[in-house]
PDB file of C-alpha atoms and ligand atoms in Angstrom:
ATOM      1  CA  MET A1375     -38.031  -2.102  -9.096  1.00 74.00           C
ATOM      2  CA  ILE A1376     -36.503  -2.502 -12.574  1.00 81.00           C
ATOM      3  CA  SER A1377     -35.422   0.819 -14.103  1.00 86.00           C
ATOM      4  CA  GLU A1378     -34.749   1.593 -17.766  1.00 93.00           C
ATOM      5  CA  ASN A1379     -31.398   0.218 -18.926  1.00 96.00           C
ATOM      6  CA  PHE A1380     -28.462   2.486 -19.857  1.00 96.00           C
ATOM      7  CA  MET A1381     -28.518   1.375 -23.513  1.00 96.00           C
ATOM      8  CA  GLY A1382     -32.264   1.803 -23.935  1.00 95.00           C
ATOM      9  CA  TRP A1383     -32.543  -1.808 -25.102  1.00 96.00           C
ATOM     10  CA  GLU A1384     -36.047  -3.234 -25.140  1.00 93.00           C
ATOM     11  CA  SER A1385     -35.115  -6.526 -23.493  1.00 95.00           C
ATOM     12  CA  PRO A1386     -31.913  -6.530 -21.464  1.00 97.00           C
ATOM     13  CA  GLY A1387     -29.861  -9.730 -21.851  1.00 98.00           C
ATOM     14  CA  SER A1388     -26.993 -10.981 -19.685  1.00 98.00           C
ATOM     15  CA  ALA A1389     -23.900  -9.327 -18.237  1.00 98.00           C
ATOM     16  CA  LEU A1390     -20.732 -11.142 -17.202  1.00 99.00           C
ATOM     17  CA  ILE A1391     -18.728  -9.222 -14.606  1.00 99.00           C
ATOM     18  CA  THR A1392     -15.298 -10.295 -13.374  1.00 99.00           C
ATOM     19  CA  GLY A1393     -14.181  -9.135  -9.947  1.00 98.00           C
ATOM     20  CA  SER A1394     -17.782  -8.810  -8.815  1.00 98.00           C
ATOM     21  CA  SER A1395     -17.283 -10.074  -5.253  1.00 98.00           C
ATOM     22  CA  SER A1396     -16.590  -6.536  -3.985  1.00 98.00           C
ATOM     23  CA  GLY A1397     -16.057  -2.869  -4.824  1.00 98.00           C
ATOM     24  CA  ILE A1398     -16.600  -1.549  -8.338  1.00 98.00           C
ATOM     25  CA  GLY A1399     -17.514  -4.977  -9.779  1.00 98.00           C
ATOM     26  CA  ALA A1400     -20.177  -5.648  -7.141  1.00 98.00           C
ATOM     27  CA  GLU A1401     -21.571  -2.184  -7.829  1.00 98.00           C
ATOM     28  CA  PHE A1402     -21.746  -2.904 -11.587  1.00 98.00           C
ATOM     29  CA  ALA A1403     -23.704  -6.027 -10.618  1.00 98.00           C
ATOM     30  CA  ARG A1404     -26.139  -4.029  -8.446  1.00 98.00           C
ATOM     31  CA  GLN A1405     -26.769  -1.322 -11.057  1.00 98.00           C
ATOM     32  CA  LEU A1406     -27.138  -3.764 -13.951  1.00 98.00           C
ATOM     33  CA  ALA A1407     -29.464  -6.029 -11.931  1.00 98.00           C
ATOM     34  CA  GLN A1408     -31.579  -2.972 -11.175  1.00 98.00           C
ATOM     35  CA  GLN A1409     -31.799  -2.403 -14.938  1.00 98.00           C
ATOM     36  CA  GLY A1410     -33.029  -5.958 -15.506  1.00 98.00           C
ATOM     37  CA  PHE A1411     -29.876  -7.718 -16.758  1.00 98.00           C
ATOM     38  CA  ASP A1412     -29.236 -11.344 -15.781  1.00 98.00           C
ATOM     39  CA  LEU A1413     -25.779 -11.747 -14.324  1.00 98.00           C
ATOM     40  CA  ILE A1414     -22.809 -14.068 -14.331  1.00 98.00           C
ATOM     41  CA  LEU A1415     -20.688 -13.099 -11.347  1.00 99.00           C
ATOM     42  CA  VAL A1416     -17.019 -14.112 -11.525  1.00 99.00           C
ATOM     43  CA  ALA A1417     -14.319 -13.961  -8.825  1.00 99.00           C
ATOM     44  CA  ARG A1418     -12.533 -16.265  -6.332  1.00 98.00           C
ATOM     45  CA  ARG A1419     -14.532 -15.662  -3.115  1.00 98.00           C
ATOM     46  CA  LYS A1420     -17.566 -17.890  -3.538  1.00 98.00           C
ATOM     47  CA  GLU A1421     -19.331 -16.873  -0.344  1.00 98.00           C
ATOM     48  CA  LYS A1422     -19.313 -13.200  -1.338  1.00 98.00           C
ATOM     49  CA  LEU A1423     -20.569 -13.986  -4.841  1.00 98.00           C
ATOM     50  CA  ASP A1424     -23.290 -16.265  -3.445  1.00 98.00           C
ATOM     51  CA  ALA A1425     -24.492 -13.583  -1.027  1.00 98.00           C
ATOM     52  CA  LEU A1426     -24.601 -10.918  -3.747  1.00 98.00           C
ATOM     53  CA  SER A1427     -26.358 -13.254  -6.161  1.00 98.00           C
ATOM     54  CA  LYS A1428     -29.029 -14.118  -3.579  1.00 98.00           C
ATOM     55  CA  THR A1429     -29.674 -10.455  -2.687  1.00 98.00           C
ATOM     56  CA  LEU A1430     -29.933  -9.325  -6.306  1.00 98.00           C
ATOM     57  CA  GLN A1431     -32.147 -12.214  -7.408  1.00 98.00           C
ATOM     58  CA  GLU A1432     -34.550 -11.553  -4.542  1.00 98.00           C
ATOM     59  CA  LYS A1433     -34.575  -7.793  -5.018  1.00 98.00           C
ATOM     60  CA  TYR A1434     -34.810  -7.553  -8.810  1.00 98.00           C
ATOM     61  CA  SER A1435     -36.173 -10.956  -9.927  1.00 98.00           C
ATOM     62  CA  ILE A1436     -33.243 -11.495 -12.261  1.00 98.00           C
ATOM     63  CA  ASN A1437     -31.076 -14.602 -12.647  1.00 98.00           C
ATOM     64  CA  ALA A1438     -27.566 -14.286 -11.145  1.00 98.00           C
ATOM     65  CA  GLU A1439     -25.178 -17.195 -11.634  1.00 98.00           C
ATOM     66  CA  VAL A1440     -21.920 -17.545  -9.724  1.00 98.00           C
ATOM     67  CA  LEU A1441     -18.717 -18.703 -11.398  1.00 98.00           C
ATOM     68  CA  VAL A1442     -15.698 -19.156  -9.147  1.00 99.00           C
ATOM     69  CA  ALA A1443     -12.483 -18.513 -11.066  1.00 99.00           C
ATOM     70  CA  ASP A1444      -8.948 -17.403 -10.361  1.00 98.00           C
ATOM     71  CA  LEU A1445      -8.290 -15.257 -13.425  1.00 99.00           C
ATOM     72  CA  SER A1446      -4.528 -15.405 -12.975  1.00 98.00           C
ATOM     73  CA  LYS A1447      -4.850 -19.005 -14.239  1.00 98.00           C
ATOM     74  CA  ILE A1448      -5.327 -19.681 -17.952  1.00 98.00           C
ATOM     75  CA  SER A1449      -7.386 -22.823 -17.216  1.00 98.00           C
ATOM     76  CA  ASP A1450      -9.869 -20.795 -15.122  1.00 99.00           C
ATOM     77  CA  ASN A1451     -10.193 -18.238 -17.922  1.00 98.00           C
ATOM     78  CA  GLU A1452     -10.943 -21.132 -20.259  1.00 98.00           C
ATOM     79  CA  GLN A1453     -13.781 -22.164 -17.934  1.00 98.00           C
ATOM     80  CA  VAL A1454     -15.189 -18.642 -18.136  1.00 99.00           C
ATOM     81  CA  ILE A1455     -14.952 -18.876 -21.934  1.00 98.00           C
ATOM     82  CA  SER A1456     -16.918 -22.142 -21.848  1.00 98.00           C
ATOM     83  CA  LYS A1457     -19.630 -20.294 -19.921  1.00 98.00           C
ATOM     84  CA  ILE A1458     -19.543 -17.389 -22.418  1.00 98.00           C
ATOM     85  CA  ASN A1459     -20.036 -19.881 -25.256  1.00 98.00           C
ATOM     86  CA  GLU A1460     -23.186 -21.201 -23.553  1.00 98.00           C
ATOM     87  CA  ILE A1461     -24.874 -17.799 -23.125  1.00 98.00           C
ATOM     88  CA  GLU A1462     -27.073 -16.826 -26.022  1.00 96.00           C
ATOM     89  CA  ASN A1463     -27.731 -13.234 -25.033  1.00 97.00           C
ATOM     90  CA  LEU A1464     -24.461 -11.917 -23.604  1.00 98.00           C
ATOM     91  CA  ASP A1465     -24.946  -8.150 -23.985  1.00 98.00           C
ATOM     92  CA  ILE A1466     -22.323  -6.932 -21.542  1.00 98.00           C
ATOM     93  CA  LEU A1467     -18.809  -7.996 -20.578  1.00 98.00           C
ATOM     94  CA  ILE A1468     -17.120  -6.172 -17.740  1.00 98.00           C
ATOM     95  CA  ASN A1469     -13.461  -7.073 -17.275  1.00 99.00           C
ATOM     96  CA  ASN A1470     -13.014  -5.566 -13.859  1.00 98.00           C
ATOM     97  CA  ALA A1471     -10.971  -7.986 -11.695  1.00 98.00           C
ATOM     98  CA  GLY A1472      -7.774  -6.461 -10.418  1.00 98.00           C
ATOM     99  CA  PHE A1473      -5.461  -5.794  -7.526  1.00 98.00           C
ATOM    100  CA  GLY A1474      -2.606  -3.536  -6.496  1.00 97.00           C
ATOM    101  CA  ILE A1475       0.901  -4.324  -5.299  1.00 96.00           C
ATOM    102  CA  LEU A1476       2.657  -1.887  -2.995  1.00 95.00           C
ATOM    103  CA  GLY A1477       6.437  -2.094  -2.901  1.00 93.00           C
ATOM    104  CA  ASN A1478       9.679  -1.795  -4.767  1.00 92.00           C
ATOM    105  CA  PHE A1479       9.707  -3.569  -8.145  1.00 94.00           C
ATOM    106  CA  LEU A1480      12.708  -5.826  -7.447  1.00 95.00           C
ATOM    107  CA  GLN A1481      11.633  -6.683  -3.919  1.00 94.00           C
ATOM    108  CA  ILE A1482       8.309  -8.167  -4.970  1.00 95.00           C
ATOM    109  CA  GLU A1483       8.108 -11.860  -5.783  1.00 96.00           C
ATOM    110  CA  LEU A1484       8.097 -12.217  -9.586  1.00 97.00           C
ATOM    111  CA  MET A1485       5.083 -14.553  -9.744  1.00 98.00           C
ATOM    112  CA  LYS A1486       2.889 -11.867  -8.162  1.00 97.00           C
ATOM    113  CA  TYR A1487       3.582  -9.721 -11.213  1.00 98.00           C
ATOM    114  CA  VAL A1488       2.865 -12.628 -13.544  1.00 98.00           C
ATOM    115  CA  ASP A1489      -0.494 -13.026 -11.775  1.00 98.00           C
ATOM    116  CA  MET A1490      -1.107  -9.294 -12.217  1.00 98.00           C
ATOM    117  CA  ILE A1491      -0.319  -9.458 -15.947  1.00 98.00           C
ATOM    118  CA  ASN A1492      -2.769 -12.345 -16.294  1.00 98.00           C
ATOM    119  CA  VAL A1493      -5.589 -10.798 -14.257  1.00 98.00           C
ATOM    120  CA  HIS A1494      -5.252  -7.279 -15.718  1.00 98.00           C
ATOM    121  CA  PHE A1495      -4.421  -8.162 -19.304  1.00 98.00           C
ATOM    122  CA  THR A1496      -4.419 -11.840 -20.367  1.00 99.00           C
ATOM    123  CA  SER A1497      -7.879 -12.455 -18.939  1.00 99.00           C
ATOM    124  CA  PRO A1498      -9.566  -9.423 -20.581  1.00 99.00           C
ATOM    125  CA  VAL A1499      -7.943 -10.318 -23.925  1.00 99.00           C
ATOM    126  CA  MET A1500      -9.176 -13.925 -23.666  1.00 99.00           C
ATOM    127  CA  LEU A1501     -12.692 -12.924 -22.622  1.00 98.00           C
ATOM    128  CA  CYS A1502     -13.017 -10.180 -25.266  1.00 98.00           C
ATOM    129  CA  HIS A1503     -11.833 -12.624 -27.936  1.00 98.00           C
ATOM    130  CA  ALA A1504     -14.520 -15.094 -26.857  1.00 98.00           C
ATOM    131  CA  THR A1505     -17.302 -12.544 -26.494  1.00 98.00           C
ATOM    132  CA  ILE A1506     -17.066 -10.291 -29.544  1.00 98.00           C
ATOM    133  CA  PRO A1507     -18.190 -12.792 -32.236  1.00 98.00           C
ATOM    134  CA  GLY A1508     -21.553 -13.383 -30.473  1.00 98.00           C
ATOM    135  CA  MET A1509     -22.089  -9.674 -29.873  1.00 98.00           C
ATOM    136  CA  ALA A1510     -21.236  -8.850 -33.489  1.00 98.00           C
ATOM    137  CA  LYS A1511     -23.687 -11.495 -34.677  1.00 97.00           C
ATOM    138  CA  ARG A1512     -26.462 -10.003 -32.552  1.00 97.00           C
ATOM    139  CA  LYS A1513     -25.277  -6.470 -33.501  1.00 97.00           C
ATOM    140  CA  ARG A1514     -25.213  -5.253 -29.943  1.00 97.00           C
ATOM    141  CA  GLY A1515     -22.865  -5.349 -27.007  1.00 98.00           C
ATOM    142  CA  VAL A1516     -20.936  -3.355 -24.432  1.00 98.00           C
ATOM    143  CA  ILE A1517     -17.472  -4.152 -23.126  1.00 98.00           C
ATOM    144  CA  ILE A1518     -16.107  -2.191 -20.190  1.00 98.00           C
ATOM    145  CA  ASN A1519     -12.485  -2.862 -19.269  1.00 98.00           C
ATOM    146  CA  THR A1520     -11.649  -1.417 -15.872  1.00 98.00           C
ATOM    147  CA  SER A1521      -8.245   0.179 -16.318  1.00 98.00           C
ATOM    148  CA  SER A1522      -7.051   3.021 -14.043  1.00 97.00           C
ATOM    149  CA  ILE A1523      -6.093   6.688 -13.949  1.00 96.00           C
ATOM    150  CA  PHE A1524      -2.536   5.308 -13.702  1.00 95.00           C
ATOM    151  CA  ALA A1525      -2.850   4.320 -17.353  1.00 96.00           C
ATOM    152  CA  ILE A1526      -3.064   8.059 -18.049  1.00 94.00           C
ATOM    153  CA  ILE A1527      -0.728   9.612 -15.500  1.00 91.00           C
ATOM    154  CA  LYS A1528       1.895   6.790 -15.485  1.00 90.00           C
ATOM    155  CA  ASP A1529       3.676   6.269 -12.172  1.00 87.00           C
ATOM    156  CA  SER A1530       7.119   4.653 -12.024  1.00 88.00           C
ATOM    157  CA  SER A1531       6.572   3.683  -8.374  1.00 89.00           C
ATOM    158  CA  LEU A1532       3.817   1.342  -9.585  1.00 94.00           C
ATOM    159  CA  ILE A1533       5.564  -0.037 -12.667  1.00 95.00           C
ATOM    160  CA  MET A1534       3.552  -3.181 -13.237  1.00 97.00           C
ATOM    161  CA  TYR A1535       0.188  -1.737 -12.210  1.00 97.00           C
ATOM    162  CA  THR A1536       0.739   1.218 -14.557  1.00 97.00           C
ATOM    163  CA  THR A1537       2.008  -1.018 -17.362  1.00 97.00           C
ATOM    164  CA  THR A1538      -0.776  -3.602 -17.197  1.00 98.00           C
ATOM    165  CA  LYS A1539      -3.513  -0.976 -16.903  1.00 98.00           C
ATOM    166  CA  SER A1540      -1.961   0.992 -19.792  1.00 98.00           C
ATOM    167  CA  ALA A1541      -1.889  -2.155 -21.911  1.00 98.00           C
ATOM    168  CA  LEU A1542      -5.571  -2.712 -21.170  1.00 98.00           C
ATOM    169  CA  ALA A1543      -6.425   0.882 -22.117  1.00 98.00           C
ATOM    170  CA  ILE A1544      -4.475   0.686 -25.388  1.00 98.00           C
ATOM    171  CA  PHE A1545      -6.019  -2.711 -26.184  1.00 98.00           C
ATOM    172  CA  SER A1546      -9.487  -1.199 -25.630  1.00 98.00           C
ATOM    173  CA  GLU A1547      -8.743   1.757 -27.904  1.00 97.00           C
ATOM    174  CA  LEU A1548      -7.466  -0.441 -30.732  1.00 97.00           C
ATOM    175  CA  LEU A1549     -10.210  -3.026 -30.311  1.00 98.00           C
ATOM    176  CA  ASN A1550     -12.735  -0.233 -30.599  1.00 97.00           C
ATOM    177  CA  VAL A1551     -11.355   0.541 -34.061  1.00 96.00           C
ATOM    178  CA  LYS A1552     -11.809  -3.122 -35.015  1.00 95.00           C
ATOM    179  CA  VAL A1553     -15.449  -3.337 -33.850  1.00 96.00           C
ATOM    180  CA  LYS A1554     -16.555  -0.086 -35.467  1.00 94.00           C
ATOM    181  CA  GLY A1555     -19.908  -0.514 -37.178  1.00 94.00           C
ATOM    182  CA  THR A1556     -20.747  -3.794 -35.421  1.00 96.00           C
ATOM    183  CA  GLY A1557     -23.005  -2.282 -32.750  1.00 96.00           C
ATOM    184  CA  ILE A1558     -20.441  -2.969 -30.022  1.00 97.00           C
ATOM    185  CA  TYR A1559     -19.342  -0.194 -27.645  1.00 97.00           C
ATOM    186  CA  ILE A1560     -16.020  -0.437 -25.799  1.00 98.00           C
ATOM    187  CA  GLN A1561     -14.904   1.603 -22.812  1.00 98.00           C
ATOM    188  CA  ALA A1562     -11.635   1.651 -20.866  1.00 98.00           C
ATOM    189  CA  LEU A1563     -12.824   2.883 -17.497  1.00 98.00           C
ATOM    190  CA  CYS A1564     -10.004   4.787 -15.765  1.00 97.00           C
ATOM    191  CA  PRO A1565     -11.019   5.542 -12.175  1.00 98.00           C
ATOM    192  CA  GLY A1566      -8.936   7.411  -9.631  1.00 96.00           C
ATOM    193  CA  PHE A1567      -8.986   6.546  -5.923  1.00 96.00           C
ATOM    194  CA  THR A1568     -12.211   4.691  -5.204  1.00 97.00           C
ATOM    195  CA  TYR A1569     -13.543   3.330  -1.906  1.00 98.00           C
ATOM    196  CA  SER A1570     -13.530  -0.482  -2.188  1.00 98.00           C
ATOM    197  CA  GLU A1571     -11.522  -3.415  -0.799  1.00 98.00           C
ATOM    198  CA  PHE A1572      -8.669  -2.677  -3.223  1.00 97.00           C
ATOM    199  CA  HIS A1573      -6.468  -0.965  -0.634  1.00 97.00           C
ATOM    200  CA  ASP A1574      -7.150  -3.563   2.099  1.00 96.00           C
ATOM    201  CA  THR A1575      -5.665  -6.634   0.385  1.00 97.00           C
ATOM    202  CA  ASP A1576      -2.418  -8.341   1.541  1.00 95.00           C
ATOM    203  CA  THR A1577      -0.497  -7.005  -1.449  1.00 95.00           C
ATOM    204  CA  MET A1578      -1.442  -3.412  -0.513  1.00 95.00           C
ATOM    205  CA  ASN A1579      -0.355  -3.853   3.109  1.00 93.00           C
ATOM    206  CA  GLY A1580       0.895  -0.519   4.512  1.00 92.00           C
ATOM    207  CA  PHE A1581      -1.270   1.710   2.315  1.00 93.00           C
ATOM    208  CA  GLN A1582      -3.226   4.385   4.165  1.00 94.00           C
ATOM    209  CA  ARG A1583      -6.214   6.118   2.605  1.00 94.00           C
ATOM    210  CA  SER A1584      -5.318   9.246   4.597  1.00 92.00           C
ATOM    211  CA  TRP A1585      -2.245   9.772   2.390  1.00 92.00           C
ATOM    212  CA  TYR A1586      -4.699  11.350  -0.051  1.00 90.00           C
ATOM    213  CA  ASN A1587      -7.275  14.110   0.501  1.00 91.00           C
ATOM    214  CA  PRO A1588     -10.897  13.003   0.973  1.00 92.00           C
ATOM    215  CA  GLU A1589     -11.908  14.981  -2.129  1.00 91.00           C
ATOM    216  CA  GLN A1590      -9.623  12.733  -4.224  1.00 92.00           C
ATOM    217  CA  TRP A1591     -11.750   9.677  -3.356  1.00 96.00           C
ATOM    218  CA  MET A1592     -14.904   8.566  -5.147  1.00 97.00           C
ATOM    219  CA  LYS A1593     -17.643   6.129  -4.214  1.00 98.00           C
ATOM    220  CA  ALA A1594     -17.937   2.971  -6.347  1.00 98.00           C
ATOM    221  CA  GLU A1595     -21.624   3.863  -6.953  1.00 98.00           C
ATOM    222  CA  ASP A1596     -20.616   7.120  -8.649  1.00 98.00           C
ATOM    223  CA  VAL A1597     -17.783   5.555 -10.671  1.00 98.00           C
ATOM    224  CA  VAL A1598     -20.180   2.908 -12.010  1.00 98.00           C
ATOM    225  CA  SER A1599     -23.147   5.178 -12.773  1.00 98.00           C
ATOM    226  CA  LEU A1600     -20.860   7.679 -14.572  1.00 97.00           C
ATOM    227  CA  SER A1601     -19.230   4.842 -16.506  1.00 98.00           C
ATOM    228  CA  LEU A1602     -22.557   3.422 -17.696  1.00 98.00           C
ATOM    229  CA  ASP A1603     -23.805   6.906 -18.611  1.00 97.00           C
ATOM    230  CA  ALA A1604     -20.667   7.502 -20.682  1.00 97.00           C
ATOM    231  CA  VAL A1605     -20.680   4.272 -22.715  1.00 97.00           C
ATOM    232  CA  LYS A1606     -22.727   5.600 -25.611  1.00 91.00           C
ATOM    233  CA  SER A1607     -21.686   9.214 -25.597  1.00 88.00           C
ATOM    234  CA  LYS A1608     -18.027   9.480 -24.632  1.00 79.00           C
ATOM    235  CA  SER A1609     -14.666   8.367 -26.019  1.00 89.00           C
ATOM    236  CA  VAL A1610     -13.215   4.919 -25.294  1.00 96.00           C
ATOM    237  CA  ILE A1611     -10.976   6.219 -22.509  1.00 96.00           C
ATOM    238  CA  PHE A1612     -13.292   7.375 -19.757  1.00 96.00           C
ATOM    239  CA  ILE A1613     -12.066   9.046 -16.561  1.00 96.00           C
ATOM    240  CA  PRO A1614     -14.865   9.429 -13.986  1.00 97.00           C
ATOM    241  CA  GLY A1615     -14.901  12.525 -11.759  1.00 95.00           C
ATOM    242  CA  GLU A1616     -13.751  16.068 -12.500  1.00 93.00           C
ATOM    243  CA  ILE A1617     -10.790  15.947 -10.109  1.00 90.00           C
ATOM    244  CA  ASN A1618      -9.490  12.776 -11.788  1.00 93.00           C
ATOM    245  CA  ARG A1619     -10.000  14.230 -15.271  1.00 90.00           C
ATOM    246  CA  GLN A1620      -8.048  17.354 -14.335  1.00 89.00           C
ATOM    247  CA  SER A1621      -5.187  15.439 -12.716  1.00 77.00           C
ATOM    248  CA  GLY A1622      -5.104  13.100 -15.720  1.00 70.00           C
ATOM    249  CA  ILE A1623      -4.763  15.990 -18.139  1.00 68.00           C
ATOM    250  CA  ILE A1624      -2.232  17.911 -16.053  1.00 68.00           C
ATOM    251  CA  ASN A1625      -0.045  14.895 -15.307  1.00 68.00           C
ATOM    252  CA  ARG A1626      -0.120  13.683 -18.877  1.00 63.00           C
ATOM    253  CA  LYS A1627       0.995  17.066 -20.141  1.00 61.00           C
ATOM    254  CA  LYS A1628       3.736  17.335 -17.490  1.00 62.00           C
ATOM    255  CA  LYS A1629       5.095  13.850 -18.152  1.00 60.00           C
ATOM    256  CA  LEU A1630       4.941  14.044 -21.922  1.00 52.00           C
ATOM    257  CA  SER A1631       6.708  17.397 -21.931  1.00 53.00           C
ATOM    258  CA  LYS A1632       9.419  15.954 -19.654  1.00 54.00           C
ATOM    259  CA  TYR A1633       9.941  12.808 -21.743  1.00 47.00           C
ATOM    260  CA  LEU A1634       9.789  14.623 -25.054  1.00 45.00           C
ATOM    261  CA  ASN A1635      11.757  17.607 -23.796  1.00 42.00           C
ATOM    262  CA  CYS A1636       9.239  20.141 -25.003  1.00 37.00           C
ATOM    263  CA  ASP A1637       6.912  22.455 -23.134  1.00 37.00           C
ATOM    264  CA  TRP A1638       4.028  22.976 -25.529  1.00 35.00           C
ATOM    265  CA  LEU A1639       2.160  19.685 -24.838  1.00 30.00           C
TER     266      LEU A1639
HETATM  267  N1  LIG U2993     -10.146   1.249  -5.880  1.00 59.06           N
HETATM  268  C1  LIG U2993      -9.408   2.055  -6.599  1.00 59.06           C
HETATM  269  O1  LIG U2993      -8.910   3.085  -6.104  1.00 59.06           O
HETATM  270  C2  LIG U2993      -9.195   1.767  -8.071  1.00 59.06           C
HETATM  271  C3  LIG U2993      -8.712   2.805  -8.871  1.00 59.06           C
HETATM  272  C4  LIG U2993      -8.517   2.553 -10.232  1.00 59.06           C
HETATM  273  C5  LIG U2993      -8.783   1.299 -10.774  1.00 59.06           C
HETATM  274  N2  LIG U2993      -9.236   0.315  -9.941  1.00 59.06           N
HETATM  275  C6  LIG U2993      -9.495  -0.993 -10.554  1.00 59.06           C
HETATM  276  O2  LIG U2993     -10.851  -1.322 -10.343  1.00 59.06           O
HETATM  277  C7  LIG U2993     -11.022  -2.740 -10.416  1.00 59.06           C
HETATM  278  C8  LIG U2993     -11.896  -3.178  -9.267  1.00 59.06           C
HETATM  279  O3  LIG U2993     -11.201  -2.934  -8.060  1.00 59.06           O
HETATM  280  P1  LIG U2993     -11.931  -2.417  -6.742  1.00 59.06           P
HETATM  281  O4  LIG U2993     -11.448  -1.058  -6.460  1.00 59.06           O
HETATM  282  O5  LIG U2993     -13.374  -2.652  -6.813  1.00 59.06           O
HETATM  283  O6  LIG U2993     -11.234  -3.373  -5.656  1.00 59.06           O
HETATM  284  P2  LIG U2993     -11.771  -4.643  -4.874  1.00 59.06           P
HETATM  285  O7  LIG U2993     -12.933  -4.292  -4.026  1.00 59.06           O
HETATM  286  O8  LIG U2993     -10.564  -5.211  -4.201  1.00 59.06           O
HETATM  287  O9  LIG U2993     -12.253  -5.628  -6.031  1.00 59.06           O
HETATM  288  C9  LIG U2993     -11.349  -6.352  -6.808  1.00 59.06           C
HETATM  289  C10 LIG U2993     -12.077  -7.529  -7.425  1.00 59.06           C
HETATM  290  O10 LIG U2993     -11.164  -8.257  -8.248  1.00 59.06           O
HETATM  291  C11 LIG U2993     -11.257  -9.628  -7.918  1.00 59.06           C
HETATM  292  N3  LIG U2993      -9.992 -10.321  -8.159  1.00 59.06           N
HETATM  293  C12 LIG U2993      -8.749  -9.969  -7.742  1.00 59.06           C
HETATM  294  N4  LIG U2993      -7.857 -10.911  -8.102  1.00 59.06           N
HETATM  295  C13 LIG U2993      -8.552 -11.862  -8.778  1.00 59.06           C
HETATM  296  C14 LIG U2993      -8.202 -13.101  -9.377  1.00 59.06           C
HETATM  297  N5  LIG U2993      -6.934 -13.590  -9.340  1.00 59.06           N
HETATM  298  N6  LIG U2993      -9.155 -13.824  -9.986  1.00 59.06           N
HETATM  299  C15 LIG U2993     -10.444 -13.392  -9.989  1.00 59.06           C
HETATM  300  N7  LIG U2993     -10.840 -12.236  -9.432  1.00 59.06           N
HETATM  301  C16 LIG U2993      -9.900 -11.495  -8.817  1.00 59.06           C
HETATM  302  C17 LIG U2993     -11.648  -9.658  -6.442  1.00 59.06           C
HETATM  303  O11 LIG U2993     -12.333 -10.863  -6.136  1.00 59.06           O
HETATM  304  P3  LIG U2993     -11.786 -12.095  -5.297  1.00 59.06           P
HETATM  305  O12 LIG U2993     -10.794 -11.590  -4.306  1.00 59.06           O
HETATM  306  O13 LIG U2993     -13.025 -12.660  -4.686  1.00 59.06           O
HETATM  307  O14 LIG U2993     -11.188 -12.995  -6.330  1.00 59.06           O
HETATM  308  C18 LIG U2993     -12.605  -8.486  -6.385  1.00 59.06           C
HETATM  309  O15 LIG U2993     -13.902  -8.890  -6.752  1.00 59.06           O
HETATM  310  C19 LIG U2993      -9.607  -3.328 -10.408  1.00 59.06           C
HETATM  311  O16 LIG U2993      -9.265  -3.721 -11.705  1.00 59.06           O
HETATM  312  C20 LIG U2993      -8.734  -2.164  -9.970  1.00 59.06           C
HETATM  313  O17 LIG U2993      -7.434  -2.266 -10.484  1.00 59.06           O
HETATM  314  C21 LIG U2993      -9.457   0.507  -8.611  1.00 59.06           C
END
């Protein structure tokens, strides 16, 4: 059954979601399909995208197209842009594709970091650049850039993850200034630990979820529903979950006071 959409729009248009083959991205697809949006699902694993597309089309009578793209490659991002240019009613862009790398900075192969920069930052910049003119013309649009709590708390053991996610958060904040008054809402979603496939990939080999307390983990369903609820009402930087918000605030204060050598922050 189609439920009312989170923006209260009379006729929901289309949503393009990168990294929608699993986890948070697949959950954005489910919740937006339930609200009546047509979908363009982007990631590398075609079989997963096909299965999700079939399920959502059958369940919600929406249209869900699959676009296979490796977003670490500029040429694949250009293909996504070609698709964006064809869609007349692109209401929502969710730049969500991402991955982690566990290990010491200098021991990791350099090209893995270049891929991370491209997936976490180059791709969202390219897709925002392509999407905003159409949204501004139609005077409505939502862009959610999935960043991370690490953009707030900053962790030197995850230099490139922290740096790329921080860049995405800052980009979102500044872009929001640029689109003011156009009818476009921008959010940098900054989740904490979330159950998904993120910690099971090759580049996260060795990570154990048990290193962190169960109460520090959120379900993708909750991260996504809180994110959508917050688009209209909250600031650009959105941290889902009370425990994440608290740790974000505490860590930020601790780190800033250390770097700036003052204790009043
Ligand atoms: N899980 C967490 O604890 C957590 C916390 C904070 C932020 N995040 C962020 O949330 C976002 C979603 O992650 P998740 O937790 O849902 O993990 P996930 O289940 O592993 O999903 C990651 C998605 O990104 C896609 N992706 C990765 N590399 C890609 C590439 N080169 N080209 C195209 N797509 C690519 C994957 O699809 P394919 O493999 O099919 O390409 C997959 O759909 C990421 O940006 C992540 O950094 C996650």
